């Protein structure tokens, strides 16, 4: 083990980007190649580039849902949902990616890490707590989502369109988590720098 | 109950399209209205129209993934995955929608209905069985997907890009199922005509 | 797969009646043979005829519990319970058999199919909903059945003897489902005709 | 609590025979009354007598399946299955009733009690182990019963008719356990005498 | 099997004390040997003596927590918690050991055995019921323990220090149960004498 | 929420040390006070000080099991087990405490954080993987620990005494996790500094 821990993580991780080996970057079609570069050659986009149509569909949907402008819920609330769902499903790649993004959106690293550990251990507003509970129900037992859950969300200020965006966001990570868990995609080293 | 069973289903179902009441069609933005019409004013698109951006993202992704042309796996295999995942998650709306579509793609109503009941009770090829098993694992325990699952899929003829499309399809229905279960969207009456 | 889907379902299904191969009809004892014929040589009675005593016990109990006359609850309510329990347990043979029977008892195919898909998606009376909830609890977590469940059933008009019949019916399908799932008995082709 | 532990168990238990109060013995129909007496006025038959038809169906099936003569498997093997299933389902009434019966059938109290605690902690023959594993699968996940389970049972000497009797017995206790758990029937004091 | 049931249990059990074979008693270090003798050479202490430090840590903690003097809760309440947790986790060794101890502490064999079968089937005081519910939650879903659980315990007379002792006791058996289940330690024959 | 995120975490967390409010430090008995100071007045020891005997038992056991000297397994392997079990059980307090300790023991922050996210996403030696698998089984399903698990551990170099220490360590965190989850103890702010 001493020997192993001196092994370069980069080398090990490179071999483990995905169980379906990504194609060399220079063989990618133009628009897939552009996506790959625009996403900083991160492991997740490399893994998706095995199927260019998948990469484009995925990046298009995600780009729209997580755009800084144009969505209804503040970015920090969409990132909150992303972290909760990814932690429940055990997608380490998605969890660390969105913990970092949540920390940036909140301007509060400690709170973001507390939420990822367990939302019981973080100082949440009533609105944040209602979103956490919705994301949890949508993920673990969507049939348990009942009309009163919507009433609670309305009571903390969400419109019906915002409630649907919250449901969509929670459901979306049940999609993304499963892709990256199934492929076994490793988080990039840089995710651990902060 | 005799009284109740004489109640028009249409009336009851109309009230129950979704727990988030859809807006009147004539208030929809132009492109959302166009989607609503193009999808025959079915309940699912009505339910999504509460948030126009959601409706557009959803319909765009789904339209690309289930296009007759341009995908890698035959439509009947994508529909097979849709039925398996929807049945596991208990999304009745998605299940009956895609059982009907699978029946059309296969040209075999009985086989499609057998698959929805329980894939053990349907005559499956080795390739179909491998896709059923992949879709089941991706849905219920994605960490159990291991490299040998991919080897098995390759052995029945799938390329890596096709394997990724299969994973994407199974994961996608974990998204759609959760949206429609959370909203409580009822299947349209016409789904039961066949 | 094109080749496979042209294979006669009859041939495939014949080989798959049960994992314990039924004996030839003409080797059955007189009273078991009579049961076999009376039940139209369906797969379930063929599968049970491997042990004549089992076939007789099973058919005797079921025949009494589901008799048109002599039971306390209307047939449509006993069939409702049968469908709910079989769908939860995933017994496709029992589910389709009793969906057909529920449709006949209700005179409403669509409602029966909605109930099988998900009882949230069907127009249920308060009494039907209370029976659905009882059947669900008895099946998935009988320790969760509490005195107030009985009070609720009394409030929608059931006597104590009827409540016991409802519990018995739900419990019975936990028996029958397990026999037919364990044996892997396929639904007969004719079940798919309607 | 000191006060409480001096309360007569008889008095407490009498009130708790079942959540559906049994009718007075002298109001029972003749044949139900006869069953009640023949079964020594035990709590289980009192609880079932709320619905005479239920009591008769239940006692008839159980009497046939657990008759000393006429079944295929030795009584100790049917009692072994009864104990395993009842312990898994947590039916205390059925567990202690059949632990006592298993002890008598085996002529070995310690072994019967070890089996009820955990079959890993009892000296089991290969045949007993195969039956324990079958009963466990039938109860907890019947879809996991596969053809090789039957091959294993054949290898330890069971005929197909005996395998079906074993499946029937395991399934039957999934019926009885649910009835008595749902009713909350207490074990009679005398069950604790040995 | 007749042959097997005549085999001496002593011989079988000796071979099965633990999956990690205990060292001969005369090779034990002085203080470990002393613990082994003080605990009557029972299987559990033999199993732990494979690692002397483990045996000493375990016996020290357990001896303090279950001392007749010096704890806050009456011994019968600590034994009640031990039985509930061990039954949930399925540690047969711990269950029978502590059922016997609970019977002694209560002076009531029947009540102790009823509690082990299912606490629904035993006459419990409100205080006992609150402890049973706490021990169940701590074991199966500790995140479900909420402030109101503590209020309920206070209402039946527990101080905060006693509540913590109850939590500690329930948690402790989640430790001990896992050790003895993992090692497969058999209960000693003498545990079945009463 | 902007308002809330400007609230001092220190103030919020102070109120949330534990659901059972710790006594003021100057009311603690001498040896409990000494433990409190020796452990840097961290939340966990404050929470345990509600019951002095609990605090002493807990700190004594933990101090022995995690001593730098005197244990058999290297500290980094005991910390590895601590992280795996705490992450499975969802004890955020224990997880971050031991991720930090694992990082120190390994001299590798990134690897420690990868292990906490998901051990599939970290470069593990065969010996580390075997310990991860053991800790997982002991925590989630100890009955699934079978003799071959021990053979695998022996094959990567563990003695039987070391295997028992590994089992003890995994089991111990099933104790500690439940105490701190039940009490709702928040991680100290300083845990997030690194």
PDB file of C-alpha atoms in Angstrom, chain B residues 15-186:
ATOM      1  CA  UNK B  15     -59.857  17.154 -13.261  1.00  0.00           C
ATOM      2  CA  UNK B  16     -56.933  14.909 -12.611  1.00  0.00           C
ATOM      3  CA  UNK B  17     -54.608  15.679 -15.508  1.00  0.00           C
ATOM      4  CA  UNK B  18     -51.978  16.877 -13.045  1.00  0.00           C
ATOM      5  CA  UNK B  19     -51.650  18.085  -9.469  1.00  0.00           C
ATOM      6  CA  UNK B  20     -50.303  21.323 -10.931  1.00  0.00           C
ATOM      7  CA  UNK B  21     -53.264  22.521 -13.039  1.00  0.00           C
ATOM      8  CA  UNK B  22     -52.271  23.111 -16.690  1.00  0.00           C
ATOM      9  CA  UNK B  23     -52.894  26.570 -18.062  1.00  0.00           C
ATOM     10  CA  UNK B  24     -55.610  27.036 -20.718  1.00  0.00           C
ATOM     11  CA  UNK B  25     -54.237  26.183 -24.138  1.00  0.00           C
ATOM     12  CA  UNK B  26     -54.881  29.639 -25.511  1.00  0.00           C
ATOM     13  CA  UNK B  27     -52.566  31.209 -22.925  1.00  0.00           C
ATOM     14  CA  UNK B  28     -49.560  29.160 -24.011  1.00  0.00           C
ATOM     15  CA  UNK B  29     -46.631  30.786 -25.756  1.00  0.00           C
ATOM     16  CA  UNK B  30     -46.415  30.085 -29.450  1.00  0.00           C
ATOM     17  CA  UNK B  31     -43.789  27.373 -29.426  1.00  0.00           C
ATOM     18  CA  UNK B  32     -45.222  25.693 -26.328  1.00  0.00           C
ATOM     19  CA  UNK B  33     -48.650  25.831 -27.920  1.00  0.00           C
ATOM     20  CA  UNK B  34     -47.194  24.219 -31.014  1.00  0.00           C
ATOM     21  CA  UNK B  35     -45.721  21.389 -28.933  1.00  0.00           C
ATOM     22  CA  UNK B  36     -49.045  20.936 -27.206  1.00  0.00           C
ATOM     23  CA  UNK B  37     -50.861  20.592 -30.499  1.00  0.00           C
ATOM     24  CA  UNK B  38     -48.168  18.447 -32.112  1.00  0.00           C
ATOM     25  CA  UNK B  39     -48.505  16.016 -29.221  1.00  0.00           C
ATOM     26  CA  UNK B  40     -52.279  15.843 -29.683  1.00  0.00           C
ATOM     27  CA  UNK B  41     -53.066  17.742 -26.482  1.00  0.00           C
ATOM     28  CA  UNK B  42     -52.219  14.664 -24.474  1.00  0.00           C
ATOM     29  CA  UNK B  43     -52.133  14.902 -20.712  1.00  0.00           C
ATOM     30  CA  UNK B  44     -48.352  14.657 -20.419  1.00  0.00           C
ATOM     31  CA  UNK B  45     -47.670  17.692 -22.602  1.00  0.00           C
ATOM     32  CA  UNK B  46     -50.473  19.616 -20.917  1.00  0.00           C
ATOM     33  CA  UNK B  47     -48.914  18.871 -17.543  1.00  0.00           C
ATOM     34  CA  UNK B  48     -45.482  20.039 -18.672  1.00  0.00           C
ATOM     35  CA  UNK B  49     -46.842  23.225 -20.199  1.00  0.00           C
ATOM     36  CA  UNK B  50     -47.088  24.705 -16.698  1.00  0.00           C
ATOM     37  CA  UNK B  51     -43.456  25.618 -17.331  1.00  0.00           C
ATOM     38  CA  UNK B  52     -42.794  26.288 -20.978  1.00  0.00           C
ATOM     39  CA  UNK B  53     -39.036  25.825 -20.691  1.00  0.00           C
ATOM     40  CA  UNK B  54     -39.571  22.429 -19.102  1.00  0.00           C
ATOM     41  CA  UNK B  55     -41.949  21.385 -21.865  1.00  0.00           C
ATOM     42  CA  UNK B  56     -39.468  22.405 -24.543  1.00  0.00           C
ATOM     43  CA  UNK B  57     -36.433  20.771 -22.921  1.00  0.00           C
ATOM     44  CA  UNK B  58     -38.337  17.564 -22.283  1.00  0.00           C
ATOM     45  CA  UNK B  59     -39.908  17.293 -25.719  1.00  0.00           C
ATOM     46  CA  UNK B  60     -36.624  18.110 -27.413  1.00  0.00           C
ATOM     47  CA  UNK B  61     -34.645  15.429 -25.623  1.00  0.00           C
ATOM     48  CA  UNK B  62     -37.339  12.796 -25.915  1.00  0.00           C
ATOM     49  CA  UNK B  63     -37.964  13.602 -29.566  1.00  0.00           C
ATOM     50  CA  UNK B  64     -34.296  13.104 -30.376  1.00  0.00           C
ATOM     51  CA  UNK B  65     -33.877   9.926 -28.328  1.00  0.00           C
ATOM     52  CA  UNK B  66     -36.992   8.276 -29.747  1.00  0.00           C
ATOM     53  CA  UNK B  67     -36.743   9.496 -33.303  1.00  0.00           C
ATOM     54  CA  UNK B  68     -37.452   6.792 -35.868  1.00  0.00           C
ATOM     55  CA  UNK B  69     -34.280   7.792 -37.687  1.00  0.00           C
ATOM     56  CA  UNK B  70     -30.889   8.724 -36.301  1.00  0.00           C
ATOM     57  CA  UNK B  71     -30.692   6.516 -33.248  1.00  0.00           C
ATOM     58  CA  UNK B  72     -28.527   3.462 -33.100  1.00  0.00           C
ATOM     59  CA  UNK B  73     -30.738   0.867 -31.466  1.00  0.00           C
ATOM     60  CA  UNK B  74     -33.892  -0.270 -33.278  1.00  0.00           C
ATOM     61  CA  UNK B  75     -36.975   1.536 -31.969  1.00  0.00           C
ATOM     62  CA  UNK B  76     -38.377  -1.683 -30.512  1.00  0.00           C
ATOM     63  CA  UNK B  77     -35.321  -2.003 -28.273  1.00  0.00           C
ATOM     64  CA  UNK B  78     -35.617   1.561 -27.014  1.00  0.00           C
ATOM     65  CA  UNK B  79     -39.331   0.945 -26.356  1.00  0.00           C
ATOM     66  CA  UNK B  80     -38.469  -2.310 -24.571  1.00  0.00           C
ATOM     67  CA  UNK B  81     -36.222  -0.372 -22.198  1.00  0.00           C
ATOM     68  CA  UNK B  82     -38.934   2.269 -21.726  1.00  0.00           C
ATOM     69  CA  UNK B  83     -41.474  -0.356 -20.704  1.00  0.00           C
ATOM     70  CA  UNK B  84     -39.134  -2.199 -18.326  1.00  0.00           C
ATOM     71  CA  UNK B  85     -38.037   0.939 -16.476  1.00  0.00           C
ATOM     72  CA  UNK B  86     -41.531   2.409 -16.289  1.00  0.00           C
ATOM     73  CA  UNK B  87     -42.954  -0.833 -14.920  1.00  0.00           C
ATOM     74  CA  UNK B  88     -40.249  -1.050 -12.242  1.00  0.00           C
ATOM     75  CA  UNK B  89     -40.784   2.537 -11.176  1.00  0.00           C
ATOM     76  CA  UNK B  90     -44.556   2.153 -11.302  1.00  0.00           C
ATOM     77  CA  UNK B  91     -45.214   5.026 -13.707  1.00  0.00           C
ATOM     78  CA  UNK B  92     -48.544   3.892 -15.118  1.00  0.00           C
ATOM     79  CA  UNK B  93     -48.734   6.769 -17.578  1.00  0.00           C
ATOM     80  CA  UNK B  94     -45.347   5.930 -19.102  1.00  0.00           C
ATOM     81  CA  UNK B  95     -45.971   2.219 -18.947  1.00  0.00           C
ATOM     82  CA  UNK B  96     -49.153   2.157 -20.975  1.00  0.00           C
ATOM     83  CA  UNK B  97     -47.866   4.794 -23.412  1.00  0.00           C
ATOM     84  CA  UNK B  98     -44.784   2.728 -24.163  1.00  0.00           C
ATOM     85  CA  UNK B  99     -46.508  -0.658 -24.081  1.00  0.00           C
ATOM     86  CA  UNK B 100     -48.632   0.640 -26.910  1.00  0.00           C
ATOM     87  CA  UNK B 101     -45.559   1.925 -28.714  1.00  0.00           C
ATOM     88  CA  UNK B 102     -43.673  -1.320 -28.140  1.00  0.00           C
ATOM     89  CA  UNK B 103     -46.607  -3.282 -29.508  1.00  0.00           C
ATOM     90  CA  UNK B 104     -46.531  -1.159 -32.659  1.00  0.00           C
ATOM     91  CA  UNK B 105     -42.766  -1.411 -33.030  1.00  0.00           C
ATOM     92  CA  UNK B 106     -42.842  -5.178 -32.557  1.00  0.00           C
ATOM     93  CA  UNK B 107     -46.058  -5.709 -34.478  1.00  0.00           C
ATOM     94  CA  UNK B 108     -47.012  -7.980 -31.580  1.00  0.00           C
ATOM     95  CA  UNK B 109     -49.481  -6.826 -28.947  1.00  0.00           C
ATOM     96  CA  UNK B 110     -49.330  -9.970 -26.883  1.00  0.00           C
ATOM     97  CA  UNK B 111     -45.565  -9.898 -26.540  1.00  0.00           C
ATOM     98  CA  UNK B 112     -45.589  -6.234 -25.534  1.00  0.00           C
ATOM     99  CA  UNK B 113     -48.200  -6.883 -22.858  1.00  0.00           C
ATOM    100  CA  UNK B 114     -46.319  -9.932 -21.581  1.00  0.00           C
ATOM    101  CA  UNK B 115     -43.161  -7.848 -21.209  1.00  0.00           C
ATOM    102  CA  UNK B 116     -45.025  -5.233 -19.191  1.00  0.00           C
ATOM    103  CA  UNK B 117     -46.529  -7.889 -16.922  1.00  0.00           C
ATOM    104  CA  UNK B 118     -43.187  -9.535 -16.260  1.00  0.00           C
ATOM    105  CA  UNK B 119     -40.362 -10.119 -18.738  1.00  0.00           C
ATOM    106  CA  UNK B 120     -40.041 -13.671 -17.351  1.00  0.00           C
ATOM    107  CA  UNK B 121     -43.369 -14.363 -19.041  1.00  0.00           C
ATOM    108  CA  UNK B 122     -42.406 -13.261 -22.545  1.00  0.00           C
ATOM    109  CA  UNK B 123     -40.352 -14.958 -25.247  1.00  0.00           C
ATOM    110  CA  UNK B 124     -37.152 -12.862 -25.278  1.00  0.00           C
ATOM    111  CA  UNK B 125     -34.074 -13.246 -27.403  1.00  0.00           C
ATOM    112  CA  UNK B 126     -30.682 -13.267 -25.685  1.00  0.00           C
ATOM    113  CA  UNK B 127     -30.164  -9.697 -26.846  1.00  0.00           C
ATOM    114  CA  UNK B 128     -33.527  -8.580 -25.486  1.00  0.00           C
ATOM    115  CA  UNK B 129     -32.803 -10.335 -22.199  1.00  0.00           C
ATOM    116  CA  UNK B 130     -29.444  -8.563 -21.894  1.00  0.00           C
ATOM    117  CA  UNK B 131     -31.145  -5.202 -22.470  1.00  0.00           C
ATOM    118  CA  UNK B 132     -33.850  -6.037 -19.923  1.00  0.00           C
ATOM    119  CA  UNK B 133     -31.196  -6.913 -17.359  1.00  0.00           C
ATOM    120  CA  UNK B 134     -29.219  -3.738 -18.074  1.00  0.00           C
ATOM    121  CA  UNK B 135     -32.311  -1.547 -17.773  1.00  0.00           C
ATOM    122  CA  UNK B 136     -33.234  -3.255 -14.513  1.00  0.00           C
ATOM    123  CA  UNK B 137     -29.787  -2.750 -12.983  1.00  0.00           C
ATOM    124  CA  UNK B 138     -29.507   0.863 -14.130  1.00  0.00           C
ATOM    125  CA  UNK B 139     -32.870   1.562 -12.515  1.00  0.00           C
ATOM    126  CA  UNK B 140     -32.700  -0.349  -9.256  1.00  0.00           C
ATOM    127  CA  UNK B 141     -29.001  -0.438  -8.406  1.00  0.00           C
ATOM    128  CA  UNK B 142     -26.717   1.276 -10.891  1.00  0.00           C
ATOM    129  CA  UNK B 143     -23.631   0.480  -8.789  1.00  0.00           C
ATOM    130  CA  UNK B 144     -24.255  -3.169  -9.639  1.00  0.00           C
ATOM    131  CA  UNK B 145     -23.554  -2.494 -13.321  1.00  0.00           C
ATOM    132  CA  UNK B 146     -20.128  -3.990 -13.819  1.00  0.00           C
ATOM    133  CA  UNK B 147     -17.771  -4.345 -16.761  1.00  0.00           C
ATOM    134  CA  UNK B 148     -19.039  -7.862 -17.444  1.00  0.00           C
ATOM    135  CA  UNK B 149     -22.507  -6.417 -18.140  1.00  0.00           C
ATOM    136  CA  UNK B 150     -20.900  -4.513 -20.997  1.00  0.00           C
ATOM    137  CA  UNK B 151     -19.086  -7.621 -22.203  1.00  0.00           C
ATOM    138  CA  UNK B 152     -22.401  -9.448 -22.315  1.00  0.00           C
ATOM    139  CA  UNK B 153     -23.952  -6.660 -24.369  1.00  0.00           C
ATOM    140  CA  UNK B 154     -21.013  -6.672 -26.752  1.00  0.00           C
ATOM    141  CA  UNK B 155     -21.392 -10.439 -27.122  1.00  0.00           C
ATOM    142  CA  UNK B 156     -24.962 -10.000 -28.382  1.00  0.00           C
ATOM    143  CA  UNK B 157     -23.825  -7.445 -30.912  1.00  0.00           C
ATOM    144  CA  UNK B 158     -23.899  -3.989 -29.345  1.00  0.00           C
ATOM    145  CA  UNK B 159     -21.200  -1.441 -30.029  1.00  0.00           C
ATOM    146  CA  UNK B 160     -20.009   0.799 -27.211  1.00  0.00           C
ATOM    147  CA  UNK B 161     -22.032   3.679 -28.639  1.00  0.00           C
ATOM    148  CA  UNK B 162     -25.129   1.455 -28.593  1.00  0.00           C
ATOM    149  CA  UNK B 163     -24.430   0.402 -25.022  1.00  0.00           C
ATOM    150  CA  UNK B 164     -24.284   4.049 -24.039  1.00  0.00           C
ATOM    151  CA  UNK B 165     -27.556   4.678 -25.861  1.00  0.00           C
ATOM    152  CA  UNK B 166     -29.141   1.839 -23.917  1.00  0.00           C
ATOM    153  CA  UNK B 167     -27.859   3.244 -20.605  1.00  0.00           C
ATOM    154  CA  UNK B 168     -29.035   6.704 -21.597  1.00  0.00           C
ATOM    155  CA  UNK B 169     -32.480   5.382 -22.471  1.00  0.00           C
ATOM    156  CA  UNK B 170     -32.860   3.496 -19.186  1.00  0.00           C
ATOM    157  CA  UNK B 171     -31.637   6.506 -17.219  1.00  0.00           C
ATOM    158  CA  UNK B 172     -33.924   8.854 -19.109  1.00  0.00           C
ATOM    159  CA  UNK B 173     -37.020   6.990 -17.981  1.00  0.00           C
ATOM    160  CA  UNK B 174     -35.891   7.379 -14.402  1.00  0.00           C
ATOM    161  CA  UNK B 175     -36.258  11.092 -15.144  1.00  0.00           C
ATOM    162  CA  UNK B 176     -39.569  11.000 -16.973  1.00  0.00           C
ATOM    163  CA  UNK B 177     -41.167   8.493 -14.611  1.00  0.00           C
ATOM    164  CA  UNK B 178     -40.411  10.713 -11.611  1.00  0.00           C
ATOM    165  CA  UNK B 179     -41.865  13.818 -13.226  1.00  0.00           C
ATOM    166  CA  UNK B 180     -45.147  12.167 -14.132  1.00  0.00           C
ATOM    167  CA  UNK B 181     -45.499  10.197 -10.900  1.00  0.00           C
ATOM    168  CA  UNK B 182     -44.804  13.339  -8.840  1.00  0.00           C
ATOM    169  CA  UNK B 183     -47.379  15.287 -10.819  1.00  0.00           C
ATOM    170  CA  UNK B 184     -49.876  12.435 -10.719  1.00  0.00           C
ATOM    171  CA  UNK B 185     -50.607  12.701 -14.446  1.00  0.00           C
ATOM    172  CA  UNK B 186     -53.380  10.377 -15.583  1.00  0.00           C
TER     173      UNK B 186
END
